[in-house]
mmCIF file of C-alpha atoms in Angstrom:
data_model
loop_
_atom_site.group_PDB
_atom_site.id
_atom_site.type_symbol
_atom_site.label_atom_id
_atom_site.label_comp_id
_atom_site.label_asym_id
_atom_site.label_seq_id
_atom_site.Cartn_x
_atom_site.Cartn_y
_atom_site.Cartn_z
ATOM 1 C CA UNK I 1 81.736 144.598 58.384
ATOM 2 C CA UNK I 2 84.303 146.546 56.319
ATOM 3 C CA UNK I 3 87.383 147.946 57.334
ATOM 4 C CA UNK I 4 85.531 151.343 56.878
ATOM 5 C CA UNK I 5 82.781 150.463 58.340
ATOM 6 C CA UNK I 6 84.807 148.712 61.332
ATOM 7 C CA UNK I 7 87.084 152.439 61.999
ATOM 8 C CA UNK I 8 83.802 154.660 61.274
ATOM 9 C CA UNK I 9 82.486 151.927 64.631
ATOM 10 C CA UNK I 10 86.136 152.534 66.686
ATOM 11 C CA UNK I 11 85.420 155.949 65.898
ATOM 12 C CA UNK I 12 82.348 156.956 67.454
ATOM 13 C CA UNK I 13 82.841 154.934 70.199
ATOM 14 C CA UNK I 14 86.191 156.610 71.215
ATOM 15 C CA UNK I 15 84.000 159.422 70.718
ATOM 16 C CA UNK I 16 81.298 158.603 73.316
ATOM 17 C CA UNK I 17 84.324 157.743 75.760
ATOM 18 C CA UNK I 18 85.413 160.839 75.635
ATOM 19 C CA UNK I 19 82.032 162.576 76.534
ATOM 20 C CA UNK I 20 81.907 160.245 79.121
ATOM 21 C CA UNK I 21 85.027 161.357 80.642
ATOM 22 C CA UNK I 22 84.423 164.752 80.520
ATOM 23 C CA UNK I 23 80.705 164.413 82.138
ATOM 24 C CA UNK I 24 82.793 163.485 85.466
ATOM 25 C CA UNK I 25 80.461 161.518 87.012
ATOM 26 C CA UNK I 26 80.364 158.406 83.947
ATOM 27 C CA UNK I 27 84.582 157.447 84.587
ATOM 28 C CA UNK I 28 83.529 154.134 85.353
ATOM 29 C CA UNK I 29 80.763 153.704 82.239
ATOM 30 C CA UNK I 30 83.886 155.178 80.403
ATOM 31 C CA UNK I 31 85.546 152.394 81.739
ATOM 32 C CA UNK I 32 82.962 149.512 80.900
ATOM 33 C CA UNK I 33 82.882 151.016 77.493
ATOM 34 C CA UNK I 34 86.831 151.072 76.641
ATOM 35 C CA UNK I 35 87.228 147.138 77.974
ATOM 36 C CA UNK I 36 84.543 146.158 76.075
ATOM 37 C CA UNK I 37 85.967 148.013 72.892
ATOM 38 C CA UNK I 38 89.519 146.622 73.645
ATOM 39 C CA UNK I 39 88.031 142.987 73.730
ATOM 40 C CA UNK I 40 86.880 143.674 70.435
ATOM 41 C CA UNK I 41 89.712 145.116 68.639
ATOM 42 C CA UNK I 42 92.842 144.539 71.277
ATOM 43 C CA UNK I 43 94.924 145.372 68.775
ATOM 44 C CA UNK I 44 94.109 148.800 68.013
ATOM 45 C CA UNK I 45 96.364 151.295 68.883
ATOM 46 C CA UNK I 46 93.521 154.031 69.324
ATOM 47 C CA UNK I 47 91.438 151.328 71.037
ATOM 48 C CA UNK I 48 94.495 150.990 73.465
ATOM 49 C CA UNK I 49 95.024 154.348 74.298
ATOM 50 C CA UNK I 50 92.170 155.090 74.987
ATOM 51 C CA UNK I 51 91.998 152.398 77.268
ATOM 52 C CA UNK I 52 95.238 153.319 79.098
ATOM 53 C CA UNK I 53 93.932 156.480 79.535
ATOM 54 C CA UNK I 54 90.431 155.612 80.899
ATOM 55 C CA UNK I 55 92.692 152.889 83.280
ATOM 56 C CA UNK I 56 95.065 155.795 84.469
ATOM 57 C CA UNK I 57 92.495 158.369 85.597
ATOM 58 C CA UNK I 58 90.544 155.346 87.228
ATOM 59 C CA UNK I 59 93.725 154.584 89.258
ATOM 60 C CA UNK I 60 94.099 151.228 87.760
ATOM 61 C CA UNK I 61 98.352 152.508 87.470
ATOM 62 C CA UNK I 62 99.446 149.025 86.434
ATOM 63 C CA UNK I 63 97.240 148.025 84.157
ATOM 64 C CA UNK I 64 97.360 150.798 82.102
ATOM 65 C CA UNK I 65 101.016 150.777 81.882
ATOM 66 C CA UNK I 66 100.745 146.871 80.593
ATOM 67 C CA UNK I 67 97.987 148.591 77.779
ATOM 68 C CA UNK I 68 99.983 151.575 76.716
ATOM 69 C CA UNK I 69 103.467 149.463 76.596
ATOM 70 C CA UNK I 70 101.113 147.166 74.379
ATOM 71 C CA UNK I 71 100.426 149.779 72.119
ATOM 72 C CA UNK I 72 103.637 151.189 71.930
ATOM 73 C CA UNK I 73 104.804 147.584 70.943
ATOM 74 C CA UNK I 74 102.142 147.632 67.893
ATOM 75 C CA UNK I 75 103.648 151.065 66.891
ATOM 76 C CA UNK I 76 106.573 152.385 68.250
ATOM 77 C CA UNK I 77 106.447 155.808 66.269
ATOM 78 C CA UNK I 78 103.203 156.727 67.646
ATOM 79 C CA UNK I 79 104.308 159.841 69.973
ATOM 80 C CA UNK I 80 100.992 160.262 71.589
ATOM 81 C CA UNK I 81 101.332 156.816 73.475
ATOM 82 C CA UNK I 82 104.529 157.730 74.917
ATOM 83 C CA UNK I 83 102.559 160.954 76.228
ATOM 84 C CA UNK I 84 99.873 158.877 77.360
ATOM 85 C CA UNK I 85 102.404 156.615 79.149
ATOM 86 C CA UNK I 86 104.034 159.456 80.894
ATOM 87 C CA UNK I 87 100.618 160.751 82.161
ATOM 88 C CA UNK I 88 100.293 157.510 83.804
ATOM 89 C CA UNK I 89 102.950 157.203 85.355
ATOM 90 C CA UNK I 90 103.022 161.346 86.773
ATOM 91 C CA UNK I 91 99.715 159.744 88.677
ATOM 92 C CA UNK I 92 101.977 157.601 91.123
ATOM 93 C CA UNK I 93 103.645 160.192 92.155
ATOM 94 C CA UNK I 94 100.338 161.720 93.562
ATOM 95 C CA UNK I 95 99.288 157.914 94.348
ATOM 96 C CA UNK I 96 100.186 158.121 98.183
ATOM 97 C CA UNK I 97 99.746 162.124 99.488
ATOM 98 C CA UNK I 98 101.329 161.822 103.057
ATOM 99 C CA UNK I 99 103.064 158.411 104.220
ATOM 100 C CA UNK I 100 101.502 156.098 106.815
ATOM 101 C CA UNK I 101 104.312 153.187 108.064
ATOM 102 C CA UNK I 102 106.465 151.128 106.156
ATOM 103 C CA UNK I 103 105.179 150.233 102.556
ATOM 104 C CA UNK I 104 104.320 153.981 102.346
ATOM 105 C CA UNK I 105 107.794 155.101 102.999
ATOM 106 C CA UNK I 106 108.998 151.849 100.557
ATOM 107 C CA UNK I 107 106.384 153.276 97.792
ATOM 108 C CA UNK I 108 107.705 157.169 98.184
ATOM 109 C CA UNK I 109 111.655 156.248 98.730
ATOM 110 C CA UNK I 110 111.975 153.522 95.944
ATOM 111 C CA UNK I 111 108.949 153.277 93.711
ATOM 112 C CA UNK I 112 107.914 157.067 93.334
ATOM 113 C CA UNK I 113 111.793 158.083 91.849
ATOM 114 C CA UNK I 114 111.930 154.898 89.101
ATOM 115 C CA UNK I 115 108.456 156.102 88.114
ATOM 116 C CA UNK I 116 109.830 159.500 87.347
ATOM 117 C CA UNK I 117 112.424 158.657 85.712
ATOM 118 C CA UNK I 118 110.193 156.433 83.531
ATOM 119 C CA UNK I 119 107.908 159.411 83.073
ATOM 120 C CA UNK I 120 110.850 161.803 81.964
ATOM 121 C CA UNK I 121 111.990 158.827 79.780
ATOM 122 C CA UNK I 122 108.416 158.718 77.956
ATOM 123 C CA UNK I 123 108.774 163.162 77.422
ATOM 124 C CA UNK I 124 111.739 162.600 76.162
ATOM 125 C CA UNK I 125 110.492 159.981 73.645
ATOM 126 C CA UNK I 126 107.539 162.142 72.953
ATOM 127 C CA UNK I 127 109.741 164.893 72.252
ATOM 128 C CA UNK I 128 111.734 163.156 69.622
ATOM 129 C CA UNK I 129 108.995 161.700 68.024
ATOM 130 C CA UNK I 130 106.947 164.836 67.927
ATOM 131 C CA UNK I 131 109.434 168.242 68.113
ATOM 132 C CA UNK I 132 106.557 170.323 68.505
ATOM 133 C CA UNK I 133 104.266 168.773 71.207
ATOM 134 C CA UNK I 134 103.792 171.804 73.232
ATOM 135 C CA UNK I 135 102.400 169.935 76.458
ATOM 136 C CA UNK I 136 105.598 167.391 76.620
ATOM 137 C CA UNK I 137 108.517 170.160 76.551
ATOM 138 C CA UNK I 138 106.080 171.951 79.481
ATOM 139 C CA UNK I 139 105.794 168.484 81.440
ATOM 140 C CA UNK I 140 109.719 168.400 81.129
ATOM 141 C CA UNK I 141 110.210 171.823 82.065
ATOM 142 C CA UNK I 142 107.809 171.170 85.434
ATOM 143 C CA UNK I 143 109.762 168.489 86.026
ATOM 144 C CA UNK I 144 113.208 169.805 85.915
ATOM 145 C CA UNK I 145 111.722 172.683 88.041
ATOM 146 C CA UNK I 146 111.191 170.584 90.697
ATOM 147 C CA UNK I 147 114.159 169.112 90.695
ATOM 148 C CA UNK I 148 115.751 172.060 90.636
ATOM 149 C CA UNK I 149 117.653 171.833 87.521
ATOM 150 C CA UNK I 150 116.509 175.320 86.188
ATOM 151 C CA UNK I 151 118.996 175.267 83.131
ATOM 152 C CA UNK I 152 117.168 172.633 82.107
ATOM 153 C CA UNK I 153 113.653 173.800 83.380
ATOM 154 C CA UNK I 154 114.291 176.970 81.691
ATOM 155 C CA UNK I 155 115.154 175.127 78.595
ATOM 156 C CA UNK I 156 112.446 173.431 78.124
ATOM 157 C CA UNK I 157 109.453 175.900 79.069
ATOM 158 C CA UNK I 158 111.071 178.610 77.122
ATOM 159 C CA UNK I 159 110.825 176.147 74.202
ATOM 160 C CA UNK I 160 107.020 175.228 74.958
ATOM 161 C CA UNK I 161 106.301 179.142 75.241
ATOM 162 C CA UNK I 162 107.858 179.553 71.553
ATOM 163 C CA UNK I 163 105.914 176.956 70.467
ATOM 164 C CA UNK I 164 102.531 177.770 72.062
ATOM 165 C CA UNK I 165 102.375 180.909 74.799
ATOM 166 C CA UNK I 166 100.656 179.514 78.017
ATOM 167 C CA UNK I 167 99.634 181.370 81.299
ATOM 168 C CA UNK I 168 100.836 178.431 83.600
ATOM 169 C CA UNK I 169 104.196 178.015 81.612
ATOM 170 C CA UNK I 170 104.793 182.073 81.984
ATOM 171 C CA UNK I 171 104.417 181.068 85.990
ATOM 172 C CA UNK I 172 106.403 178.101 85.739
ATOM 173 C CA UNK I 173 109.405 180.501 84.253
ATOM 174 C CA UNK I 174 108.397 182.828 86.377
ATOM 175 C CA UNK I 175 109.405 180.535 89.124
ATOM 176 C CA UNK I 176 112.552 179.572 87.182
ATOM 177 C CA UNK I 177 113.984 182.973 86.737
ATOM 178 C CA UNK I 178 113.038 183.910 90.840
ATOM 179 C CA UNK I 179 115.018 181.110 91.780
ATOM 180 C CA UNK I 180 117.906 182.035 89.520
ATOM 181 C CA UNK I 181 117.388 185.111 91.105
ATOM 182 C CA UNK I 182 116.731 186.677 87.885
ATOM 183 C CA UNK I 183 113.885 189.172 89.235
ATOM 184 C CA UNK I 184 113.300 191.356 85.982
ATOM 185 C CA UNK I 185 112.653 188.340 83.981
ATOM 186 C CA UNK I 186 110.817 186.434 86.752
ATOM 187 C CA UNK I 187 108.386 189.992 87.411
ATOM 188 C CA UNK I 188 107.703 189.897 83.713
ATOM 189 C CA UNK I 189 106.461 186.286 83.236
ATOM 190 C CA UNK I 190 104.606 186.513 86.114
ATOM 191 C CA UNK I 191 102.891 189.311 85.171
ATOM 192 C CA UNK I 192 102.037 187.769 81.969
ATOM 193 C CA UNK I 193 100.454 184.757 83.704
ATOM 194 C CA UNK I 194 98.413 186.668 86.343
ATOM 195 C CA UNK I 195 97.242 189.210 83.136
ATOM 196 C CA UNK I 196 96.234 185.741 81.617
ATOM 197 C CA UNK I 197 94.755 183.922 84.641
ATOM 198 C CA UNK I 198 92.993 186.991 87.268
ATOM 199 C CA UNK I 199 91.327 184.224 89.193
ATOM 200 C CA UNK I 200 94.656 182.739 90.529
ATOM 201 C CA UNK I 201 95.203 183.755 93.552
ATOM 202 C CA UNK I 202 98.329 181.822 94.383
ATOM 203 C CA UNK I 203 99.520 183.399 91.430
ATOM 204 C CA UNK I 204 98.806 186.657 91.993
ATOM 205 C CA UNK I 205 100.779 186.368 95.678
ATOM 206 C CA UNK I 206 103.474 184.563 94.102
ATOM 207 C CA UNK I 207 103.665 187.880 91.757
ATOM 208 C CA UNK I 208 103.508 190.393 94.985
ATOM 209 C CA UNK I 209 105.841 188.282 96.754
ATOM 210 C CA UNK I 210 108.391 188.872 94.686
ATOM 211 C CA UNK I 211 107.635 192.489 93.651
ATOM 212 C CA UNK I 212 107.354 193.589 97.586
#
C-alpha cells in the first residue's frame, strides 16, 4: 500500500468514527474501530487523537491522557491535541457528581484541582499554538469565571466573541459583567444570548433576574 493510499485508508476511517460518534448509540463500535486503527498505525497523530477522544467520552480518563500525551510527543506543535487533552481532562471534573466517603472526598479535594490546572495548562498551550482557536479562549474564559477571576474571565471571552460571536459566550459575559456589577453591560449580553438562544430558559431567567 502507498503512502497515499495508506492516508486516503486513515482517512475514511476517522471518517466513519466520527459518524459513529455522532449516531450516539455506536460510542463503543467507535471505540472498537479507533483501537483497532491505532494498532495499525500507533504512530499517527490523527490516528491518536482520535483515539483519545473516542477514550475520553467513553470515560476511559487515563488512558486517553497516556494517547494524547503520546501524540503530543510525536508533534508538539499540533494545537488541536493540546485541545483534545484539555477536553479530557474537563471530564474529571464531572467524573464524581456528589461525594460518597473517603476516596470521593480524596478525588474532589486533591485530584479534581491538579486536573484543572492541567486543563488550563493545555488552553493555554492551545492558545499559543493557535491565536485564533475560538473554543480555547471561551474554555479559559469559563474557567476563570468560575473561579471568579472575572478580569481574566472577561479577558478571555471578550477575545473569543471578537474572534467568533457566540450566544453562550454573550451569557458567559453576561455573567461576568453582573458579578462586576456592571448591569448595563451584563443586560446587553444577555440580551444578545437569549435573542440568539429563545429556547433557554435558564437564560432567559438569568436575563429577568437581573433586569427586575
Amino acid at each position: 500500500m502507498t503512502n497515499s493510499q495508506e492516508l486516503k485508508k486513515i482517512t475514511d476511517e476517522i471518517s466513519e468514527i466520527g459518524k459513529l460518534m455522532k449516531q450516539k448509540q455506536n460510542f463503543k463500535l467507535a471505540e472498537n474501530k479507533a483501537r483497532k486503527l491505532y494498532s495499525q498505525y500507533s504512530n499517527n497523530v490523527s490516528v491518536l487523537n482520535t483515539l483519545g477522544i473516542v477514550l475520553a467520552h467513553n470515560s476511559h480518563l487515563d488512558e486517553s491522557v497516556t494517547i494524547l500525551k503520546k501524540a503530543i510527543t510525536l508533534n508538539p506543535k499540533d494545537y488541536s491535541t493540546y485541545f483534545n487533552l484539555s477536553k479530557t481532562y474537563e471530564k474529571y471534573t464531572k467524573k464524581i457528581d456528589q461525594p460518597k466517603g473517603d476516596e470521593d472526598d480524596f478525588f474532589l479535594n486533591l485530584i479534581i484541582p491538579m486536573k484543572q490546572e492541567q486543563r488550563l495548562q493545555c488552553l493555554m498551550k492551545t492558545i499559543e499554538l493557535k491565536p485564533d482557536f475560538v473554543q480555547a479562549h471561551h474554555d479559559l474564559g469559563t474557567i476563570y469565571l468560575n473561579e471568579n477571576k472575572l478580569d481574566l474571565a472577561l479577558s478571555s471571552l471578550t477575545h473569543a466573541n471578537e474572534i467568533f460571536p457566540n450566544t453562550e459566550t454573550f451569557f458567559k459575559l453576561g455573567l461576568v459583567y453582573s458579578k462586576k456589577n456592571n448591569l448595563i453591560k451584563a443586560f446587553e449580553n444577555l440580551k444578545t444570548a437569549v435573542r440568539g438562544n429563545l429556547s433557554n430558559d435558564y437564560w432567559a431567567d438569568t436575563f429577568f433576574s437581573i433586569i427586575n
